[in-house]
Short mmCIF file of C-alpha atoms in Angstrom, two decimals:
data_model
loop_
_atom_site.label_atom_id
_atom_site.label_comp_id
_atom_site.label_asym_id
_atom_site.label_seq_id
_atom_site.Cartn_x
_atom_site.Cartn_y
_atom_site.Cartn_z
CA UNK A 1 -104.48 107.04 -194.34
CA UNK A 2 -101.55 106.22 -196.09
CA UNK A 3 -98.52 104.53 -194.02
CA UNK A 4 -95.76 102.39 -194.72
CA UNK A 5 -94.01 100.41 -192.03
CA UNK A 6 -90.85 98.96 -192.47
CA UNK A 7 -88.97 96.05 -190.58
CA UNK A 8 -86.45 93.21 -191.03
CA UNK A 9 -83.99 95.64 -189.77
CA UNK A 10 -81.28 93.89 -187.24
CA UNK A 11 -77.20 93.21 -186.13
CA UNK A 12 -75.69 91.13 -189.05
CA UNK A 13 -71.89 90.49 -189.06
CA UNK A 14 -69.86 91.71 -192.10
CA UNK A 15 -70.60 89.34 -195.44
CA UNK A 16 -74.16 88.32 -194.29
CA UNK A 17 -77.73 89.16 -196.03
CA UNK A 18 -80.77 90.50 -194.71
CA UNK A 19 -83.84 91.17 -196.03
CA UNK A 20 -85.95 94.17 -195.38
CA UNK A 21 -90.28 94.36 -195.73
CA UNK A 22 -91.96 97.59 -196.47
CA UNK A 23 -95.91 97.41 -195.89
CA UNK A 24 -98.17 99.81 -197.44
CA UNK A 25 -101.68 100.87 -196.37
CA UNK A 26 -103.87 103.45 -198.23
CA UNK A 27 -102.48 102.76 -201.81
CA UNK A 28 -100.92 99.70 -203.49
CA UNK A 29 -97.38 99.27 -204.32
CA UNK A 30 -98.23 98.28 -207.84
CA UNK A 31 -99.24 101.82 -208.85
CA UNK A 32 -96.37 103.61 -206.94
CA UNK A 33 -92.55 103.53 -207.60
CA UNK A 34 -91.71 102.72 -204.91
CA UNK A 35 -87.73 103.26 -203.11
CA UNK A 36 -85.69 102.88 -200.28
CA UNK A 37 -83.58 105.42 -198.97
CA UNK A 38 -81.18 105.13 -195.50
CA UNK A 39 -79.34 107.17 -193.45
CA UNK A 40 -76.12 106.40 -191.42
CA UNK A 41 -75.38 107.63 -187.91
CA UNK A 42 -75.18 111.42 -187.86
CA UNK A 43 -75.16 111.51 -192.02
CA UNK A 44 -77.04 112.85 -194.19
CA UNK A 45 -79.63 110.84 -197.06
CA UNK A 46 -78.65 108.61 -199.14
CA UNK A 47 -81.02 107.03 -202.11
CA UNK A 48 -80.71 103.11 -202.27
CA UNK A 49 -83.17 102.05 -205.17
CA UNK A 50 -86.52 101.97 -206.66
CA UNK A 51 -88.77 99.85 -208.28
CA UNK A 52 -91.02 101.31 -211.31
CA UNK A 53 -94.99 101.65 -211.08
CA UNK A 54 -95.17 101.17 -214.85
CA UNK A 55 -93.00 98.17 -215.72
CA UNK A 56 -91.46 96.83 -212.39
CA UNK A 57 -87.82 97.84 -213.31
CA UNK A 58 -85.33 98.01 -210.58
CA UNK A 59 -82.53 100.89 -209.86
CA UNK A 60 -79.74 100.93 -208.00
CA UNK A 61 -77.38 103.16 -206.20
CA UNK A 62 -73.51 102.64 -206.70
CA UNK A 63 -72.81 101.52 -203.55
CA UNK A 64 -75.24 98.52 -203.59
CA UNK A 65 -75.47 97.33 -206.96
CA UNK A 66 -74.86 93.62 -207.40
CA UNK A 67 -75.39 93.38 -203.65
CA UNK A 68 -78.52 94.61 -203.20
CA UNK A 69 -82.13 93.68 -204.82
CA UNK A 70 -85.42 95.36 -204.62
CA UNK A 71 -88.64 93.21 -205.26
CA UNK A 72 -92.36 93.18 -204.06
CA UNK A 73 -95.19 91.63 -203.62
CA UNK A 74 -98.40 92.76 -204.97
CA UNK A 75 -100.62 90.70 -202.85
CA UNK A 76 -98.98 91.39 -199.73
CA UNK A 77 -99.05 94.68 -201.04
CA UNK A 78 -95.04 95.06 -199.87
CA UNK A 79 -91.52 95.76 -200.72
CA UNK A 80 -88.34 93.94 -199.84
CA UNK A 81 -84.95 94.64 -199.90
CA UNK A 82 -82.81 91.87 -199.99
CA UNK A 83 -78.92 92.96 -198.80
CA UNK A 84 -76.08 90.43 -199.39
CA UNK A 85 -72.37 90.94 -198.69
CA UNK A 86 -73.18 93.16 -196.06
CA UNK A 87 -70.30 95.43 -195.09
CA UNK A 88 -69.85 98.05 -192.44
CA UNK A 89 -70.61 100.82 -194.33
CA UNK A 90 -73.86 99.61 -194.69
CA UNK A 91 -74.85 99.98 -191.40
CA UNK A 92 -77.90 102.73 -191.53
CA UNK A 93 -81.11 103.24 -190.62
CA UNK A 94 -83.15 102.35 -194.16
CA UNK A 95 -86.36 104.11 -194.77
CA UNK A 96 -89.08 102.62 -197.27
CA UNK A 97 -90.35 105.77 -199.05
CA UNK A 98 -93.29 106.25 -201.92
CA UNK A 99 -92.38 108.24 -204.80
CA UNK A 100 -95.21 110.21 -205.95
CA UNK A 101 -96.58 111.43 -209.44
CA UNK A 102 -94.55 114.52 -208.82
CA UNK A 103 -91.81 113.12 -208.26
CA UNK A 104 -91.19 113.42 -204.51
CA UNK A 105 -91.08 110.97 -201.78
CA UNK A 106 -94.20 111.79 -200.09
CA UNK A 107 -94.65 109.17 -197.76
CA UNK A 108 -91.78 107.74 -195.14
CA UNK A 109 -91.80 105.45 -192.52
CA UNK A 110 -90.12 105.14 -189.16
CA UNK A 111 -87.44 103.50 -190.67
CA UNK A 112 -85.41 99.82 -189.69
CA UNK A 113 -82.01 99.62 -188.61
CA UNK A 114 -79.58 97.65 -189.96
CA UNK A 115 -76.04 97.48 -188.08
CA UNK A 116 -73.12 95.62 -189.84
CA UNK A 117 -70.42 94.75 -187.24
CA UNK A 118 -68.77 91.39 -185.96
CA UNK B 1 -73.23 111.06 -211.42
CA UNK B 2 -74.55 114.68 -210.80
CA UNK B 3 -73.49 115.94 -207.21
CA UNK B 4 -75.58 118.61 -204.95
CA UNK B 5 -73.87 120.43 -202.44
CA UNK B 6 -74.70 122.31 -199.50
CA UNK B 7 -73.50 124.28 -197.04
CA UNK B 8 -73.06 122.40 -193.28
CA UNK B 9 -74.85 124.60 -191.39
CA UNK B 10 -76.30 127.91 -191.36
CA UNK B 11 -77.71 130.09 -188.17
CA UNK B 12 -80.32 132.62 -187.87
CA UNK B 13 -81.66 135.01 -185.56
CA UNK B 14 -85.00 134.24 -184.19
CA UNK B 15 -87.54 135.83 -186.48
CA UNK B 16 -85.06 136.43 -189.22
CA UNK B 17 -84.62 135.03 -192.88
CA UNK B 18 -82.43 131.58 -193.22
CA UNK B 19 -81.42 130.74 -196.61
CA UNK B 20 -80.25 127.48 -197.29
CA UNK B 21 -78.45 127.19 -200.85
CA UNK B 22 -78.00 123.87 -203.29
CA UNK B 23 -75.31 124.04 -205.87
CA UNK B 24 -75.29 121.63 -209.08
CA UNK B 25 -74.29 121.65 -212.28
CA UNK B 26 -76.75 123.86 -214.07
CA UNK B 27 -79.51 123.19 -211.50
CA UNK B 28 -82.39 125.12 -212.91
CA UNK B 29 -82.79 122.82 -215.41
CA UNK B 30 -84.03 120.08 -212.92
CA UNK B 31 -86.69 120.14 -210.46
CA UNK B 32 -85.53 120.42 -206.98
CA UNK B 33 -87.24 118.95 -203.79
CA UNK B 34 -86.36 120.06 -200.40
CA UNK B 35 -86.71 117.72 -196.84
CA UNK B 36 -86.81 119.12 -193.32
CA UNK B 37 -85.74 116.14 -190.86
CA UNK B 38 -85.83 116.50 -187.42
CA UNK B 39 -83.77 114.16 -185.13
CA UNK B 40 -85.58 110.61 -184.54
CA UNK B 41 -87.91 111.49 -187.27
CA UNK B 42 -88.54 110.96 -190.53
CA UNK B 43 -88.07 113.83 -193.48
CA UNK B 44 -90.53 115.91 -194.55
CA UNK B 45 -91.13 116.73 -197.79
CA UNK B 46 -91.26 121.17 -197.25
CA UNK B 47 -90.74 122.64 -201.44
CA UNK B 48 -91.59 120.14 -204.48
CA UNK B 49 -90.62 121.80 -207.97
CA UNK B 50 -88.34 124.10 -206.61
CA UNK B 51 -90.84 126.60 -205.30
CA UNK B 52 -93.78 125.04 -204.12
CA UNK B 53 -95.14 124.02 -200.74
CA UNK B 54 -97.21 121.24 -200.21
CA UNK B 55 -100.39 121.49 -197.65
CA UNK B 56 -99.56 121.91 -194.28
CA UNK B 57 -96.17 123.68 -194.57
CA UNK B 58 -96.51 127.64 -193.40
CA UNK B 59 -96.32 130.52 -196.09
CA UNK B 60 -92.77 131.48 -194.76
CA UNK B 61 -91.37 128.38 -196.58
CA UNK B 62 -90.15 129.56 -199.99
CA UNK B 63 -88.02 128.54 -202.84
CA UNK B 64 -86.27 129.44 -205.99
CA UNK B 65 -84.20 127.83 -208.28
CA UNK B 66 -81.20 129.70 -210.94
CA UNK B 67 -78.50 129.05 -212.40
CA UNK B 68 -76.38 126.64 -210.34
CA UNK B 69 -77.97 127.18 -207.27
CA UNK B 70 -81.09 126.48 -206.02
CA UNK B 71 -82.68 128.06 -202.22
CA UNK B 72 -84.47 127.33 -199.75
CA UNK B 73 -85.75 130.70 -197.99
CA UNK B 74 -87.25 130.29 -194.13
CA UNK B 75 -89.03 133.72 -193.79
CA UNK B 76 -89.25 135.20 -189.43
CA UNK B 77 -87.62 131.79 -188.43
CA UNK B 78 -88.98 130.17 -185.18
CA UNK B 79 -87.18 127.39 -183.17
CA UNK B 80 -89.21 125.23 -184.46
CA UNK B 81 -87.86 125.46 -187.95
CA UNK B 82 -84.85 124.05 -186.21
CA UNK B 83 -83.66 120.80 -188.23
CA UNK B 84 -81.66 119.17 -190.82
CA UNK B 85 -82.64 119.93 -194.80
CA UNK B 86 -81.89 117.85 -197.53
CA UNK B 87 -82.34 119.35 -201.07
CA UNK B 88 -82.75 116.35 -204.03
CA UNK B 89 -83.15 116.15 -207.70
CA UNK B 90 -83.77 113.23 -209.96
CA UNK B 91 -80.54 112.52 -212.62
CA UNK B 92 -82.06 110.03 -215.27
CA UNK B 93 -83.65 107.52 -212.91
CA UNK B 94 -81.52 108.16 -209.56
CA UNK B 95 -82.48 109.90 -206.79
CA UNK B 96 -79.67 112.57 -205.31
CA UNK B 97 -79.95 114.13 -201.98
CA UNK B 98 -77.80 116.93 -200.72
CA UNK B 99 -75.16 116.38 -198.29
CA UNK B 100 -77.87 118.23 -195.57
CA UNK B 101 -77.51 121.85 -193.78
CA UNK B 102 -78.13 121.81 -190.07
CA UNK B 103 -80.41 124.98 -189.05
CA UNK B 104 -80.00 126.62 -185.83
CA UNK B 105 -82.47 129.04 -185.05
CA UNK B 106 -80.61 131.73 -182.07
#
């Protein structure tokens, strides 16, 4: 069955980091592009990044680049998201999401939490 | 960066057709997903390639895609249809979502 769980989640005050773990089970993070996607309270989607299948290159939305970075981990089979310079705007529940070879996110977890406030 | 936008919420009868619309730039030349999210829960993925429905999701899920404006089409709506949909498209290696349309079902 496939599953991803995500965690890491947390209350940071404004300007600090965080880093975020997505575990997979039933396929390996290697062979999927793999993205993180979060949601603030009451709003709608909002797509974060990605990481490529085929070459490991990262993406970025607007709103985090330079602040955020995506990585993983093939033998823990898991993606991170490390989140510097945290600000309140930031505050959303992230989800860890597989992108599949049609190009949808197929698979979602629970989702983690983050909440920026002092 | 290419926007989608969709309307805040629409309402249906019970047992009626809901139609949910997504307006871009010249949208039929993109594929375009569509996500049902229900509160506390994750989004499910309900159309892939504007008009196809992955396993599981009933025959009264259908979609098109024209012009600017793509649509998601919930044939004899039943309360629980009731939820917020996303519609998303890829623009060169970004993922865009919809600003989300809140279903009621009456």
């Amino acid at each position: 069955e496939v599953q991803v769980l995500e965690s890491g989640g947390g209350l940071v005050q404004p300007g600090g980091s965080l880093r975020l773990s997505c575990v997979a089970s039933g396929f390996t993070v290697r062979s999927s592009a793999m993205n993180w996607v979060r949601q603030a309270p009451g709003k709608g989607l909002e797509w974060v990044s990605s990481i490529s299948n085929s070459d490991g290159s990262t993406y970025y939305a607007d709103s985090v680049k330079g602040r955020f970075t995506i990585s993983r981990d093939n033998f823990k089979n898991t993606v991170y998201l490390q989140m510097n310079s945290l600000r309140a705007e930031d505050t959303a529940v992230y989800y860890c999401t597989e992108r599949g070879a049609g190009y949808t996110f197929d698979y979602w977890g629970q989702g983690t939490l983050v909440t920026v406030s002092s | 960066s290419y926007e989608l936008t969709q309307p805040l919420s629409v309402s249906v009868a019970l047992g009626q057709t809901a139609r949910i619309t997504c307006g871009g730039n010249n949208i039929r030349s993109k594929n375009v997903h569509w996500y049902q999210q229900k509160p506390g829960q994750a989004p499910v993925l309900v159309m892939y390639r504007d008009s196809n429905r992955p396993s599981g999701i009933p025959e009264r899920f259908s979609g098109s895609n024209s012009g600017n404006t793509a649509t998601l089409t919930i044939s004899r709506a039943q309360g629980g249809d009731e939820a917020d949909y996303y519609c998303q498209v890829w623009d060169t290696s970004t993922a865009v979502f919809g600003g989300g349309t809140k279903l009621t079902v009456l």
